Structure formats: C-alpha cells, structure tokens
CSV table of C-alpha atoms in Angstrom, one decimal:
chain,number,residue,atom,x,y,z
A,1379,UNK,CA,15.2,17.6,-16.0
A,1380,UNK,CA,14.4,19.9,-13.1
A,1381,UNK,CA,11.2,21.9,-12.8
A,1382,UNK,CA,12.3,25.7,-14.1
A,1383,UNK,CA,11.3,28.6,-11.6
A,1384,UNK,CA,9.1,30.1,-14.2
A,1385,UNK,CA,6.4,26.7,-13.6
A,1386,UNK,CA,7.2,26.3,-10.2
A,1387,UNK,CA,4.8,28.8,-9.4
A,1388,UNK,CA,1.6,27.2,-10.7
A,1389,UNK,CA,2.8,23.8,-9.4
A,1390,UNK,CA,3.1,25.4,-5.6
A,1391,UNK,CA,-0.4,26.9,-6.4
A,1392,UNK,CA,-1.8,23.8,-7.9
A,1393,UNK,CA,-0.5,21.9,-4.8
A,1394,UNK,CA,-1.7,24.5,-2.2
A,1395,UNK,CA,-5.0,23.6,-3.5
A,1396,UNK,CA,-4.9,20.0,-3.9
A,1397,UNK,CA,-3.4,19.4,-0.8
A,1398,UNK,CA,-6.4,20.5,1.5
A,1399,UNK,CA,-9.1,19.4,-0.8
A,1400,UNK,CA,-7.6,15.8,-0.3
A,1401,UNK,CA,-8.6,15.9,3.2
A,1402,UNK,CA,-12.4,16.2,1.8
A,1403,UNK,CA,-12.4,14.6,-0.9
A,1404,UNK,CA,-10.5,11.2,0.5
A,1405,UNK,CA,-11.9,10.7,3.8
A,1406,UNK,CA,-14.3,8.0,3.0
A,1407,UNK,CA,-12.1,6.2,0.7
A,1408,UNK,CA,-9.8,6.2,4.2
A,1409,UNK,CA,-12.5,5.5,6.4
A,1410,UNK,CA,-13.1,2.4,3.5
A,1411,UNK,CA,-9.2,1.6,3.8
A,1412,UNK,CA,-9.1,1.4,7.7
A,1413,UNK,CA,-12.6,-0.5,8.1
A,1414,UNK,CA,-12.4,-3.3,5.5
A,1415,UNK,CA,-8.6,-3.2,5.2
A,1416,UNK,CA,-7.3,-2.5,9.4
A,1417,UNK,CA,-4.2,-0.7,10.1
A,1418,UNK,CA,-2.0,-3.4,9.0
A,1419,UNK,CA,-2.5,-3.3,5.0
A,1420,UNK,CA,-4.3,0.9,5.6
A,1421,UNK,CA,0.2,1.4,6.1
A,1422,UNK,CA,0.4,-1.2,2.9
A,1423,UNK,CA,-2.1,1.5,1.1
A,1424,UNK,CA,0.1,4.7,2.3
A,1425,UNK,CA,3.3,3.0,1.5
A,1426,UNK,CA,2.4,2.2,-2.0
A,1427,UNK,CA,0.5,5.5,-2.4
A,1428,UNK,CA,3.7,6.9,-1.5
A,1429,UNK,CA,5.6,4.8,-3.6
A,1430,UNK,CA,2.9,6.5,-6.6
A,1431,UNK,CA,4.2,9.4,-5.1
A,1432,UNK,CA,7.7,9.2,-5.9
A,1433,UNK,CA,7.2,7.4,-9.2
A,1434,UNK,CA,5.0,10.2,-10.6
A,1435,UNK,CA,7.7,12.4,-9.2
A,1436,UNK,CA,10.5,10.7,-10.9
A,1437,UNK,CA,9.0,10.7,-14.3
A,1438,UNK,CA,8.0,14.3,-14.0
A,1439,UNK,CA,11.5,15.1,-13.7
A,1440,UNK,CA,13.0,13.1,-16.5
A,1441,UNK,CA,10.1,14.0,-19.0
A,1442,UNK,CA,8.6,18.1,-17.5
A,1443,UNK,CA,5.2,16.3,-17.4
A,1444,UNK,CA,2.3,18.3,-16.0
A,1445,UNK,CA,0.4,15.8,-15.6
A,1446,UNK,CA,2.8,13.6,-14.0
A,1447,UNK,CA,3.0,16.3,-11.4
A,1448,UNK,CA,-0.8,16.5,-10.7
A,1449,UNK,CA,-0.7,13.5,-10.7
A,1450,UNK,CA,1.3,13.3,-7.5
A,1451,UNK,CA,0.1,16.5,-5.9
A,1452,UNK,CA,-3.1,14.5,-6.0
A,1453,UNK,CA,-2.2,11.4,-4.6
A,1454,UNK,CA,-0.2,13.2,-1.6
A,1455,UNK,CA,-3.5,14.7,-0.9
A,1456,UNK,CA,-4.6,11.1,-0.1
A,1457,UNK,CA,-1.0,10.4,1.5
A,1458,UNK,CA,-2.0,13.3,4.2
A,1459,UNK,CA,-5.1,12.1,5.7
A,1460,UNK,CA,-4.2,8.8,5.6
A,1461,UNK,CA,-1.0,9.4,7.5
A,1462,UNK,CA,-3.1,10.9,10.2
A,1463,UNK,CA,-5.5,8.4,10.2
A,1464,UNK,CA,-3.6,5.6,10.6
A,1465,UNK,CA,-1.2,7.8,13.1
A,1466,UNK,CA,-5.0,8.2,15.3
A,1467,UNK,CA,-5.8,4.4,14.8
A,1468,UNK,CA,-2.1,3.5,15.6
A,1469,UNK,CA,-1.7,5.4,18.7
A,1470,UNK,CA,-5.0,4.1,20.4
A,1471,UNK,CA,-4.1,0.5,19.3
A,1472,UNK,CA,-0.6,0.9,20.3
A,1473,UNK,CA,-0.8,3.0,24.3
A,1474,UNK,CA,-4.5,2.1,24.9
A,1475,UNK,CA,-7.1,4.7,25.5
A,1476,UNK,CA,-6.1,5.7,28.9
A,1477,UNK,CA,-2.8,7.9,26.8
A,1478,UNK,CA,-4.2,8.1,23.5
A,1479,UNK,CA,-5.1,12.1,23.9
A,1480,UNK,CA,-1.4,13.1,25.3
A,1481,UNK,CA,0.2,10.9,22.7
A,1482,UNK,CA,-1.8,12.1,20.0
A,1483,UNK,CA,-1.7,15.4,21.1
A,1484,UNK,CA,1.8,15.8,20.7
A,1485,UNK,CA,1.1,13.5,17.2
A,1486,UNK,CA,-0.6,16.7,16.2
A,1487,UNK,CA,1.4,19.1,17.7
A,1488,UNK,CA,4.5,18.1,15.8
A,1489,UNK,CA,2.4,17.7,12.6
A,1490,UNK,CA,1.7,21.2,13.1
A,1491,UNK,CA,5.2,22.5,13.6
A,1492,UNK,CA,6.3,20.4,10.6
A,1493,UNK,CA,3.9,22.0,8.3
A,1494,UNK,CA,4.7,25.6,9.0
A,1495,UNK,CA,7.8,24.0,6.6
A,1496,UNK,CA,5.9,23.7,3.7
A,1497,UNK,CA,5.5,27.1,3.0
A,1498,UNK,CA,9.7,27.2,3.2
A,1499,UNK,CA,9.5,24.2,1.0
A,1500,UNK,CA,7.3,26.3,-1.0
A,1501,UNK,CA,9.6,29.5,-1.1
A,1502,UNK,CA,12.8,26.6,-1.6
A,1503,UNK,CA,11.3,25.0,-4.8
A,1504,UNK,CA,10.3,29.0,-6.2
A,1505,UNK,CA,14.2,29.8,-6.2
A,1506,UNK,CA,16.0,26.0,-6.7
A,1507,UNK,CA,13.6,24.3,-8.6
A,1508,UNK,CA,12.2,20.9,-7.1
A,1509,UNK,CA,15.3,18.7,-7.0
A,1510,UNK,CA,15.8,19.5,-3.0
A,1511,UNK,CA,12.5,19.2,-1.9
A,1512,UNK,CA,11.3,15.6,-3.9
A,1513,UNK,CA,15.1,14.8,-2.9
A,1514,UNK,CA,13.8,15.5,1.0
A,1515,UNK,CA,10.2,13.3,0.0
A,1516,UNK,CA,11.9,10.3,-1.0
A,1517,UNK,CA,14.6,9.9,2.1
A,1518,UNK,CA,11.1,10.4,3.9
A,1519,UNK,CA,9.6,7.9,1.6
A,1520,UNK,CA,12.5,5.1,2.5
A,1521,UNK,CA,12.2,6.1,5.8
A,1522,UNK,CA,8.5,4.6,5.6
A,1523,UNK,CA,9.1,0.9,4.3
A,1524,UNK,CA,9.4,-0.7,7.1
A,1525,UNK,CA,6.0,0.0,8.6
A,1526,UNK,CA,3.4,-2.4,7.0
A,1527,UNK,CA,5.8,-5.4,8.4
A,1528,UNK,CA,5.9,-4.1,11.1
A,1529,UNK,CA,2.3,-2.7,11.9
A,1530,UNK,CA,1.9,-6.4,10.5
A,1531,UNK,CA,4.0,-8.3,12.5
A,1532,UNK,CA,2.3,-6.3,15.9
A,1533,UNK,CA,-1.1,-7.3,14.2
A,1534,UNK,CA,-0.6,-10.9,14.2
A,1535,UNK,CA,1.8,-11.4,17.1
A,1536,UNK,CA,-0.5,-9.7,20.0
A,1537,UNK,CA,-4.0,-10.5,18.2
A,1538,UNK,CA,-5.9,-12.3,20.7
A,1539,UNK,CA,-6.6,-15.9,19.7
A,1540,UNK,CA,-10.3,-16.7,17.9
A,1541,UNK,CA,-12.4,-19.0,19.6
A,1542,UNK,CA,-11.5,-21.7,17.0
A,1543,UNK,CA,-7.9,-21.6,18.0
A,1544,UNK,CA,-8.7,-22.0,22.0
A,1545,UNK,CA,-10.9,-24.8,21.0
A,1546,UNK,CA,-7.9,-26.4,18.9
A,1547,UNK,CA,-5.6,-25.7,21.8
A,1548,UNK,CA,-7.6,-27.7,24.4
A,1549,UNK,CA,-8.5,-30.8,22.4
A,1550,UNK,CA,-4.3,-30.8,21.9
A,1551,UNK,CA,-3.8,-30.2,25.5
A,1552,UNK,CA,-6.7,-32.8,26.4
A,1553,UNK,CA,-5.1,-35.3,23.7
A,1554,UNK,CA,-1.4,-35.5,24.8
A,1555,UNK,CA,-2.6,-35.6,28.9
C-alpha cells in the first residue's frame, strides 16, 4: 500500500519537524553511544537504527500505519546525528588531526549539498507517494552494512597492543631464546 498524496502532506510536515528536533533531543544518547560504546559498535547502533528505519517503513507500507511512520521519522532523527557523529569521530581516527578539518570540511560540505535534496524528496513524495523515496532509503540502507565489520575490523587490527599483551610477548620471546 503506498502512502496517498492527500497524507503525504502531514507526514512531510511531521518529518520536517522531527528531523531537526532529533539533533537536540539525541545528542547525549549519541554522546552515550560513542563514549561507552566507541565507533566500532556507535556504526553497529546506526546500522540497526537504520535497519528500524526500514522495518517501520516497510510495515507502514503494507498496513497505512501512522504510527509506523512516526515511528521511523523519529528514529531517522537519531540516524542523522549519529551519522555525523560517527562521520566526525571517524575522520579524526581515520587521517589524524593534522587533515581532520579539510576532510571533514568537505564531510560537511557534501552533507550540505545532499540535503538541499530533501526538500525535492519532499515535493517527490507530495506528487508519487513514498514508494520512490523509501525505495532510494533502503539502496542507501544496503549500502551501509558493511561498515561496523569494517570500522571493526580497523578497530582491532591497528589498536595498539595493552601493556598485558607486550608483557605476554616478551616472556614468549624470552622463553623460546
């Protein structure tokens, strides 16, 4: 079932709404997410919020669920600052500090180019319906599920080693000489 033109008005309202209130409302659930969690499982978090995403999506296309819909304008709104959050961490972690501000700079930069589309999306989903646009989401969404195996793989692969694991390696070293 596709949303009707005659609702897809509210829902762009609804969502122009939600969308910048979730970068109030989330940032210290974020902040939580990065500090306890680190980057690795923070793109575990996003992917599965975005997997929320598409769910609530799905079924508010088979059943014309309202809720369903808020439901995943609201948790896009916590998809959104995460994304940048994780972009910020993952650029200084990534090129170091010495490129961070031109990397993330242009980060930005295309962010903001990319959402002048949203109010074509917008204008889109007021004539079509939704189908196109949550169509357009979920290739983005696939798109997406490699990143916690990798961010995760990176993590563990250039971590520098504890203390404990230096001491291991020299009694092994001082045991086979």
């Amino acid at each position: 079932q596709s949303v009707d033109s005659e609702s897809a008005p509210e829902l762009n309202g609804a969502f122009s709404v939600l969308l910048p209130l979730g970068g109030i409302v989330y940032i210290p659930v974020i902040g939580a997410v990065l500090d306890r969690l680190g980057p690795a499982l923070g793109w575990a978090v996003a992917w599965l919020a975005l997997l929320l995403f598409g769910l609530l999506n799905w079924y508010h296309a088979l059943s014309g669920s309202m809720v369903a819909a808020y439901g995943a304008f609201a948790t896009f709104a916590f998809c959104r600052p995460l994304f940048y959050s994780l972009g910020a961490d993952f650029t200084a972690r990534t090129f170091g500090p010495q490129n961070f501000g031109l990397l993330y700079g242009t980060l930005a930069t295309v962010a903001g180019i990319t959402n002048f589309s949203v109010q074509l999306l917008q204008q889109l989903s007021d004539v079509a319906g939704f189908d196109l646009v949550n169509g357009g989401l979920q290739i983005a969404q696939l798109l997406m599920l490699p990143l916690p195996a990798l961010s995760f793989w990176r993590q563990v692969r250039y971590s520098p080693p504890t203390p404990k694991s230096l001491h291991q390696r020299s009694l092994s070293r001082s045991m086979s000489a």
